[in-house]
mmCIF file with all atom_site columns, C-alpha atoms in Angstrom:
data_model
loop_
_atom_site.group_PDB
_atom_site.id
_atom_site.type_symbol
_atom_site.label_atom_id
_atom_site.label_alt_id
_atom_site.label_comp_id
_atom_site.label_asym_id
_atom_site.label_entity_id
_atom_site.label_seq_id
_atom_site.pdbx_PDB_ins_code
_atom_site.Cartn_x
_atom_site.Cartn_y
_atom_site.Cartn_z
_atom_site.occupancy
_atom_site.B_iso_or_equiv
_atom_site.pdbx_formal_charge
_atom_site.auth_seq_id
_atom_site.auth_comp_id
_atom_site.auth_asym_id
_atom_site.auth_atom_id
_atom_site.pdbx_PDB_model_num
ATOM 1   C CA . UNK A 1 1   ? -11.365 -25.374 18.883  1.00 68.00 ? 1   UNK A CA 1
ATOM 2   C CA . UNK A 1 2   ? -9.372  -25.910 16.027  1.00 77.00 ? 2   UNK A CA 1
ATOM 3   C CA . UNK A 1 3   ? -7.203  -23.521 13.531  1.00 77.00 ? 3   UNK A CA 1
ATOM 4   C CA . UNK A 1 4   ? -10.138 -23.869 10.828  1.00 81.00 ? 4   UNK A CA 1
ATOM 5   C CA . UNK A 1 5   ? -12.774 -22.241 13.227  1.00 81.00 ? 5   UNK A CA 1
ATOM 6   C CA . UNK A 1 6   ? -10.467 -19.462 13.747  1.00 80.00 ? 6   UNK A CA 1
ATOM 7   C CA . UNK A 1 7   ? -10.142 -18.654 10.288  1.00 80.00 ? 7   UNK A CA 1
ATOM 8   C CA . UNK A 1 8   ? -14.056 -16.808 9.485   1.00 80.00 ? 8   UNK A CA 1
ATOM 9   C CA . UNK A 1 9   ? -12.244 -14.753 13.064  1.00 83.00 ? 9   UNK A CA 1
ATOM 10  C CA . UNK A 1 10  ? -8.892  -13.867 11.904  1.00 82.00 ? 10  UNK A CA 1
ATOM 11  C CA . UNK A 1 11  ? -9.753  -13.259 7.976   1.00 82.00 ? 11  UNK A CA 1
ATOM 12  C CA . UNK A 1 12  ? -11.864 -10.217 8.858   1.00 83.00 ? 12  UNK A CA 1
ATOM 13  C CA . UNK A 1 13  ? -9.773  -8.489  12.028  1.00 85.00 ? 13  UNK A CA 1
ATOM 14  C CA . UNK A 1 14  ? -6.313  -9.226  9.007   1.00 83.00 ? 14  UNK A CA 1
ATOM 15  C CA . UNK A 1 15  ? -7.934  -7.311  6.027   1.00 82.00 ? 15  UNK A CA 1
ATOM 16  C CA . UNK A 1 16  ? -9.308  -4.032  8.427   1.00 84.00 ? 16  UNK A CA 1
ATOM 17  C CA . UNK A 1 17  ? -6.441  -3.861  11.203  1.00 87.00 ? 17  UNK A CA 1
ATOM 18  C CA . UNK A 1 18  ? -3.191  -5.181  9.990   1.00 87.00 ? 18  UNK A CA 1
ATOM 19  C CA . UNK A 1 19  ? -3.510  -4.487  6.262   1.00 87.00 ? 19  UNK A CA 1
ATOM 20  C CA . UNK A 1 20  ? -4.315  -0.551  6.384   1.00 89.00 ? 20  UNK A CA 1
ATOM 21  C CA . UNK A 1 21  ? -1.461  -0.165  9.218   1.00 93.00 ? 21  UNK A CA 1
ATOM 22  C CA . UNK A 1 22  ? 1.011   -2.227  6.914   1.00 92.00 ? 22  UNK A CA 1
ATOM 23  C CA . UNK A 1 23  ? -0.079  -0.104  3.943   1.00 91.00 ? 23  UNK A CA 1
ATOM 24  C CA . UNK A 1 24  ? 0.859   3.148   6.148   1.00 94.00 ? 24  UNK A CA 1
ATOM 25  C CA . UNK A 1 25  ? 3.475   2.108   7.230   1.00 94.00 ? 25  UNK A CA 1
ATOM 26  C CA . UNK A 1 26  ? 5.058   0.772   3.881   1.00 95.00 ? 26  UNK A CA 1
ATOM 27  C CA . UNK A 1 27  ? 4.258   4.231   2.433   1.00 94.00 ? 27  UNK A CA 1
ATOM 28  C CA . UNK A 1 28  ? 5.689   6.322   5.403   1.00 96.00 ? 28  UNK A CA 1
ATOM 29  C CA . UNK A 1 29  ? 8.508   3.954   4.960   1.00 96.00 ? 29  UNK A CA 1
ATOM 30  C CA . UNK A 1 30  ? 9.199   4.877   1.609   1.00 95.00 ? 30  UNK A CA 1
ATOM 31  C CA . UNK A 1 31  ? 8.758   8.627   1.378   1.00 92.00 ? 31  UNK A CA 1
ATOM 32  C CA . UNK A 1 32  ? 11.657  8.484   4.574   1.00 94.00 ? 32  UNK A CA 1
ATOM 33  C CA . UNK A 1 33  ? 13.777  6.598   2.189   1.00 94.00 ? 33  UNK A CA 1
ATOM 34  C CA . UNK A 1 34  ? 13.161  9.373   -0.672  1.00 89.00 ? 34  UNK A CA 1
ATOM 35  C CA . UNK A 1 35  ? 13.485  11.677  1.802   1.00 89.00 ? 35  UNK A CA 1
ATOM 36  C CA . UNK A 1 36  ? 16.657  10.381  3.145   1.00 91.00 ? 36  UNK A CA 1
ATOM 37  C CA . UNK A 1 37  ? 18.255  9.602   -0.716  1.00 90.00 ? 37  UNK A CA 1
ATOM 38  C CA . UNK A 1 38  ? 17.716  12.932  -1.571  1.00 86.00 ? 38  UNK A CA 1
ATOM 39  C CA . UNK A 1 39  ? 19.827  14.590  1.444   1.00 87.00 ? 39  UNK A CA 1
ATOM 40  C CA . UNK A 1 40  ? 22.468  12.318  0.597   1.00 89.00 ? 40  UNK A CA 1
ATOM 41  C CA . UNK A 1 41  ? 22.599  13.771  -2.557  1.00 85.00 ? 41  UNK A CA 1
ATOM 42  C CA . UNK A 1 42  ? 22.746  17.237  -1.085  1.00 84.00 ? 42  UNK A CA 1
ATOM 43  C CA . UNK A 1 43  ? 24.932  16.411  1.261   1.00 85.00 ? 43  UNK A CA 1
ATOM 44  C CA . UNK A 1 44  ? 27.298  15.102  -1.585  1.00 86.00 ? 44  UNK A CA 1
ATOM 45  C CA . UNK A 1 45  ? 26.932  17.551  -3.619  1.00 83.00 ? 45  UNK A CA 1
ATOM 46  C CA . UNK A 1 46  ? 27.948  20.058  -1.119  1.00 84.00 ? 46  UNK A CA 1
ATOM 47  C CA . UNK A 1 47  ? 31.165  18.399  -0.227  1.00 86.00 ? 47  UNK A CA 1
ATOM 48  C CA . UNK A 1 48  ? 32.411  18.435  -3.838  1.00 86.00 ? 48  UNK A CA 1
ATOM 49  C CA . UNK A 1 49  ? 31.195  21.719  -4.646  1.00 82.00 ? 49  UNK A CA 1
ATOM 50  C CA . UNK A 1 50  ? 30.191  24.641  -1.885  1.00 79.00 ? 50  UNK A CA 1
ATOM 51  C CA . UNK A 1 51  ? 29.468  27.533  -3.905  1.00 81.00 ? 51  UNK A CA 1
ATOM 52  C CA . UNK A 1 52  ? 27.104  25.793  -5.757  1.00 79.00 ? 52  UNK A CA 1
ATOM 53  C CA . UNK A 1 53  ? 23.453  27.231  -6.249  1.00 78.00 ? 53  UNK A CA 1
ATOM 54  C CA . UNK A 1 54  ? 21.393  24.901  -3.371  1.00 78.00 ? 54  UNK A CA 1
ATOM 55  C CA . UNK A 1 55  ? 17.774  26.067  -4.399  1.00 79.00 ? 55  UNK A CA 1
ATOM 56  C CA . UNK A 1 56  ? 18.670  25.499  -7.943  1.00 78.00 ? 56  UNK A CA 1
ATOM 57  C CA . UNK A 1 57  ? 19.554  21.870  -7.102  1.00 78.00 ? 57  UNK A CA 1
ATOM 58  C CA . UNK A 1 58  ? 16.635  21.572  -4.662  1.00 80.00 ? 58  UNK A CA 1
ATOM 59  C CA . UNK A 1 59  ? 14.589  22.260  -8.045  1.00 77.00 ? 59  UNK A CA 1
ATOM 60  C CA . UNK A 1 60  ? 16.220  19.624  -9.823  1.00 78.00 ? 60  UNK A CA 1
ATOM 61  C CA . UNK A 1 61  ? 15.714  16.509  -7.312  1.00 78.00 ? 61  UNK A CA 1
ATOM 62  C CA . UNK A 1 62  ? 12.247  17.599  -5.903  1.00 78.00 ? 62  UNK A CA 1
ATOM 63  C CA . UNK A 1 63  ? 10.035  15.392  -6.983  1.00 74.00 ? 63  UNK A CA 1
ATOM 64  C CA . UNK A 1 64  ? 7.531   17.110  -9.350  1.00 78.00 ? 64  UNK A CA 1
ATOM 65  C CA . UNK A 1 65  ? 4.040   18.158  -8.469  1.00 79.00 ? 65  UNK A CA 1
ATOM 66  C CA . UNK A 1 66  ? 1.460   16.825  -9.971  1.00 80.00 ? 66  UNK A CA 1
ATOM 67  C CA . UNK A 1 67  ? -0.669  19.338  -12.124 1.00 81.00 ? 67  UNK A CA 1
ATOM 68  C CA . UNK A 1 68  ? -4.201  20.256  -11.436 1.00 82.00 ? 68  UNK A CA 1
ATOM 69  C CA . UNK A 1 69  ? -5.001  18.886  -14.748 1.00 85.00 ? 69  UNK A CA 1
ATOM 70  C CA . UNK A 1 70  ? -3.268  15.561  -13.772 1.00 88.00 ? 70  UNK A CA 1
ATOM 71  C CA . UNK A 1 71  ? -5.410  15.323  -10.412 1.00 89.00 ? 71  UNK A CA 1
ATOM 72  C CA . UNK A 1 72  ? -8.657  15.584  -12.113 1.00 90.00 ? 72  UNK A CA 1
ATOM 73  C CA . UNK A 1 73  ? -7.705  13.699  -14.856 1.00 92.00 ? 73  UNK A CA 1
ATOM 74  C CA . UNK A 1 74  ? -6.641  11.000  -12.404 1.00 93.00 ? 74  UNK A CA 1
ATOM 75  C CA . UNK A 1 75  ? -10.168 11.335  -10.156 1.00 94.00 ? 75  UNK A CA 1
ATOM 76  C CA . UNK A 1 76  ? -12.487 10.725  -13.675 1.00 94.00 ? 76  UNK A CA 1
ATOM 77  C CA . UNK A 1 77  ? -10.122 7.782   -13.567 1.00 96.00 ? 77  UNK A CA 1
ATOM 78  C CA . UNK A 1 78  ? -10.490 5.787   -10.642 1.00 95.00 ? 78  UNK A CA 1
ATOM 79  C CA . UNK A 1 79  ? -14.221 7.287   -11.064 1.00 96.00 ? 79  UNK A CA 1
ATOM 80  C CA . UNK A 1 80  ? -14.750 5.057   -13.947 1.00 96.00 ? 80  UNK A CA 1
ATOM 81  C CA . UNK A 1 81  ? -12.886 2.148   -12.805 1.00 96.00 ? 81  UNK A CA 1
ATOM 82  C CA . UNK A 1 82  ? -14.497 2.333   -10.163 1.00 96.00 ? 82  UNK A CA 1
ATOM 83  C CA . UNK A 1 83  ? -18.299 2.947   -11.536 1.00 97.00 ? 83  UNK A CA 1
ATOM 84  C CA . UNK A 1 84  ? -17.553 0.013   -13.375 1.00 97.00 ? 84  UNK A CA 1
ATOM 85  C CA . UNK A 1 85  ? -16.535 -2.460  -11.395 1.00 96.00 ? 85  UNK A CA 1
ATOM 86  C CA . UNK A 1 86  ? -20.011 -1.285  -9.082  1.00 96.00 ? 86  UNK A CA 1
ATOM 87  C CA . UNK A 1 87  ? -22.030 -2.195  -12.186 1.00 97.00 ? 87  UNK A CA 1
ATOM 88  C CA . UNK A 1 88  ? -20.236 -5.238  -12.938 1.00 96.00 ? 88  UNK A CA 1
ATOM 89  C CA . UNK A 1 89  ? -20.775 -6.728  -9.578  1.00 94.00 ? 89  UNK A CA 1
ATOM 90  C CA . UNK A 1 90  ? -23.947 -5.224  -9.015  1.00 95.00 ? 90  UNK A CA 1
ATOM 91  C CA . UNK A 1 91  ? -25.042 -7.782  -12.761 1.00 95.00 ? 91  UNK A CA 1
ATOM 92  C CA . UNK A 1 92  ? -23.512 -10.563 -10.860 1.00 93.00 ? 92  UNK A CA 1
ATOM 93  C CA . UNK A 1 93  ? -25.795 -10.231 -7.886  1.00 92.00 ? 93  UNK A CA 1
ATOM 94  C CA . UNK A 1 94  ? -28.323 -9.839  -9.863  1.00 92.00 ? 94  UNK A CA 1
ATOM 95  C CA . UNK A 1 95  ? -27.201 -12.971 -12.494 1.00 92.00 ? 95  UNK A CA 1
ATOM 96  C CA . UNK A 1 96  ? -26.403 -15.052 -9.421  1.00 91.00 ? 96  UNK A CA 1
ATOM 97  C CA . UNK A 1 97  ? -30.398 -14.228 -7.986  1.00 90.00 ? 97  UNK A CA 1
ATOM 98  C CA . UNK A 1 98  ? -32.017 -15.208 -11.133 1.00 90.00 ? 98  UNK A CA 1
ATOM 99  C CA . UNK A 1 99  ? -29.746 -18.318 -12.179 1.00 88.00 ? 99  UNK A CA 1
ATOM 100 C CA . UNK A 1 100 ? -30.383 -19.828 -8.817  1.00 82.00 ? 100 UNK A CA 1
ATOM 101 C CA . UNK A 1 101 ? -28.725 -22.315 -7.026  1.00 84.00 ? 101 UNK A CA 1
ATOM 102 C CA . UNK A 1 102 ? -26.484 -19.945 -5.097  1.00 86.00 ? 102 UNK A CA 1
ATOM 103 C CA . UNK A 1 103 ? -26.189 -18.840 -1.756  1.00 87.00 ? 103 UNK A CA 1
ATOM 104 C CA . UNK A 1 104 ? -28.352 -15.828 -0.742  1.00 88.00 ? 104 UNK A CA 1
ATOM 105 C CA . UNK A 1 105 ? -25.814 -14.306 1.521   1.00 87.00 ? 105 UNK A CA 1
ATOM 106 C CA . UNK A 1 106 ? -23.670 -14.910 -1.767  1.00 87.00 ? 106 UNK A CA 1
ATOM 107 C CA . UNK A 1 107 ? -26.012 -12.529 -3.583  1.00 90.00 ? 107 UNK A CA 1
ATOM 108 C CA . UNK A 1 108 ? -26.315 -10.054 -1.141  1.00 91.00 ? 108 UNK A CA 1
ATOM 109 C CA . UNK A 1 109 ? -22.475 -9.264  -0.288  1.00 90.00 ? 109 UNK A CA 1
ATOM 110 C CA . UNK A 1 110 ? -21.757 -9.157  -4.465  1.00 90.00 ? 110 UNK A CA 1
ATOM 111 C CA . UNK A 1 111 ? -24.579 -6.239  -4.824  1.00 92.00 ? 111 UNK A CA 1
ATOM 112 C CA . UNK A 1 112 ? -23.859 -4.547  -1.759  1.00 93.00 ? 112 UNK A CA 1
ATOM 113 C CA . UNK A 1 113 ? -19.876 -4.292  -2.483  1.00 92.00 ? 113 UNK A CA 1
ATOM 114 C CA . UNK A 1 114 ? -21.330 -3.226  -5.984  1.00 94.00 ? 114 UNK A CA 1
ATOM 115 C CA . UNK A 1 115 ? -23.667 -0.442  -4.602  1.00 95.00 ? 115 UNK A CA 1
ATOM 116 C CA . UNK A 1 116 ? -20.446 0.702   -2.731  1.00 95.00 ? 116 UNK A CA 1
ATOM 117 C CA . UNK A 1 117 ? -18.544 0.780   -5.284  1.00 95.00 ? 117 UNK A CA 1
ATOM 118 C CA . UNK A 1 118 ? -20.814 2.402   -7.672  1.00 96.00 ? 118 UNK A CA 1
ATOM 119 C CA . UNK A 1 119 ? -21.339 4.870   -4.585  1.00 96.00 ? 119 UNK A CA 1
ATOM 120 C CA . UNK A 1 120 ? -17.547 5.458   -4.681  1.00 96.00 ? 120 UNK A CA 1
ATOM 121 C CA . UNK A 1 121 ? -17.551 6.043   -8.564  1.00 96.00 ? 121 UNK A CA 1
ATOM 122 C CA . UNK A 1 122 ? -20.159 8.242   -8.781  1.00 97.00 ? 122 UNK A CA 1
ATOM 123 C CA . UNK A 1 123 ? -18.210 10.666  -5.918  1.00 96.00 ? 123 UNK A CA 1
ATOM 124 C CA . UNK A 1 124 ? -15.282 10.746  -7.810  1.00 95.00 ? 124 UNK A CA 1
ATOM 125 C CA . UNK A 1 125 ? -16.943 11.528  -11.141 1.00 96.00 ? 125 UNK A CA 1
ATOM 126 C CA . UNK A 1 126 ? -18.752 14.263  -9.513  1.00 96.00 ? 126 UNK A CA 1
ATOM 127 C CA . UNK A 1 127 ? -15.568 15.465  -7.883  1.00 94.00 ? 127 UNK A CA 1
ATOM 128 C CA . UNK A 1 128 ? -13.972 15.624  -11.201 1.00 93.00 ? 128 UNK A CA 1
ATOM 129 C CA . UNK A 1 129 ? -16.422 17.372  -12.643 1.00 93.00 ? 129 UNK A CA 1
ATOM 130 C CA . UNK A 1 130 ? -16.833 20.064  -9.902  1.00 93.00 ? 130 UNK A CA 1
ATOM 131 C CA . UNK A 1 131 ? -12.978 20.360  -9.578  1.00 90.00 ? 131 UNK A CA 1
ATOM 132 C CA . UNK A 1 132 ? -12.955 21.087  -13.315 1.00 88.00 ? 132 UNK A CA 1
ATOM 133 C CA . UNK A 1 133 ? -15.860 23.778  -13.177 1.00 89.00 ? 133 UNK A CA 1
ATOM 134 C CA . UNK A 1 134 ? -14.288 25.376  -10.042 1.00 90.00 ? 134 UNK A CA 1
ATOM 135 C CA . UNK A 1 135 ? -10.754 25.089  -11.149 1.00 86.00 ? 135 UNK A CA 1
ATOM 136 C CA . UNK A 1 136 ? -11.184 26.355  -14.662 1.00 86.00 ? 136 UNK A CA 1
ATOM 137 C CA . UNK A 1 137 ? -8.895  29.487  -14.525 1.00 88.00 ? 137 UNK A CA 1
ATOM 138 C CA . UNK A 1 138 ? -6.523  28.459  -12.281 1.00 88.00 ? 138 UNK A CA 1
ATOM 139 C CA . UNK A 1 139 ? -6.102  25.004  -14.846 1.00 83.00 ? 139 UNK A CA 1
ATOM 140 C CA . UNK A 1 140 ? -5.853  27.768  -17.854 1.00 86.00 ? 140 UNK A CA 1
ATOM 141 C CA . UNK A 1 141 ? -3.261  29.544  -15.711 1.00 87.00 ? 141 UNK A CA 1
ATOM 142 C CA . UNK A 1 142 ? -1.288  26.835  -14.937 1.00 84.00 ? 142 UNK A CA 1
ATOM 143 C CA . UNK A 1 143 ? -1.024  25.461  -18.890 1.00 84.00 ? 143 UNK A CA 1
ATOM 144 C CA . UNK A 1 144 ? -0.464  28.941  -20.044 1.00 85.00 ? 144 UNK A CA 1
ATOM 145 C CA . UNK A 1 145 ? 2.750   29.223  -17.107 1.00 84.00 ? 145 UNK A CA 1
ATOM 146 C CA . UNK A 1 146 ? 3.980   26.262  -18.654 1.00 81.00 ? 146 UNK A CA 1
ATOM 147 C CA . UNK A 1 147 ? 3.983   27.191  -22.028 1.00 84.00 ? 147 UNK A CA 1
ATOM 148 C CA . UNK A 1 148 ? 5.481   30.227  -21.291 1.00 83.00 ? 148 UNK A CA 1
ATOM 149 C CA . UNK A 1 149 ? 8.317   27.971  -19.742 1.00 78.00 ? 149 UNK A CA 1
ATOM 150 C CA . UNK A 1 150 ? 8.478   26.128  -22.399 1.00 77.00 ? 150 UNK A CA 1
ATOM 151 C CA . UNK A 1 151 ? 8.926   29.023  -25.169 1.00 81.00 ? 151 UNK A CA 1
ATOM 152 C CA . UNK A 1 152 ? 11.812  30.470  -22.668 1.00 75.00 ? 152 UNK A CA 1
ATOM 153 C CA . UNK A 1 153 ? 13.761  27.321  -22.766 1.00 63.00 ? 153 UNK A CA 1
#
């Protein structure tokens, strides 16, 4: 048996174990190091200082949270990108079919990865736009806290 007959094996078994676990992983990984940089600062800054106002600080080096707007607004994008690249592979399978002279299994993986990701667009368009019908007030209340923020300042 030789290395090349293990590669079809070890391509597959790399790309759905070890890559998601390494992805985890590097994320975990770096929210601990956020994590641990911003207790440093604390830390730091209570040494120097020990009357200072902690939940005011807190405020300041928390990282911010992401709007509703922003989510949606972030859904309707992948949702296209991802729409798009369903159709565009979904033409190819169907280019490749009527060109001829390619492989049928060739065909068949580029429109099925482009009916999944069409599949995948399509949820995340229709998540955006029930988010945005469902979350209508709290959105308006949200924009209208900020702009009352804003006129304080």
């Amino acid at each position: 048996m030789n290395v090349i007959d293990l590669v079809p094996i070890l391509v597959p078994i790399a790309c759905g174990c070890v890559l998601p676990i390494l992805l985890a992983w590097f994320g975990i990984r770096q929210k601990m190091n956020e994590t641990n940089k911003r207790t440093e600062i604390m830390l730091a800054a209570i040494e120097k200082n020990p009357e200072m106002d902690i939940e005011e600080l807190m405020k300041k080096i928390s990282p911010k949270k992401k709007l509703l707007k922003e989510k949606l607004l972030t859904k309707l994008l992948w949702g296209c990108i991802t729409a798009l690249l369903g159709l565009v592979l979904i033409g190819l399978g169907t280019y490749m079919g009527f060109a001829g002279g390619y492989n049928s299994a060739d065909i068949l993986t580029a429109s099925c990865f482009g009916f999944v990701m069409l599949a995948i667009g399509i949820a995340f368009l229709i998540s955006y736009f029930m988010g945005k019908k469902m979350l209508a007030k709290e959105i308006e209340a949200e924009e209208q806290l900020l702009t009352a923020q804003a006129n304080s300042k």
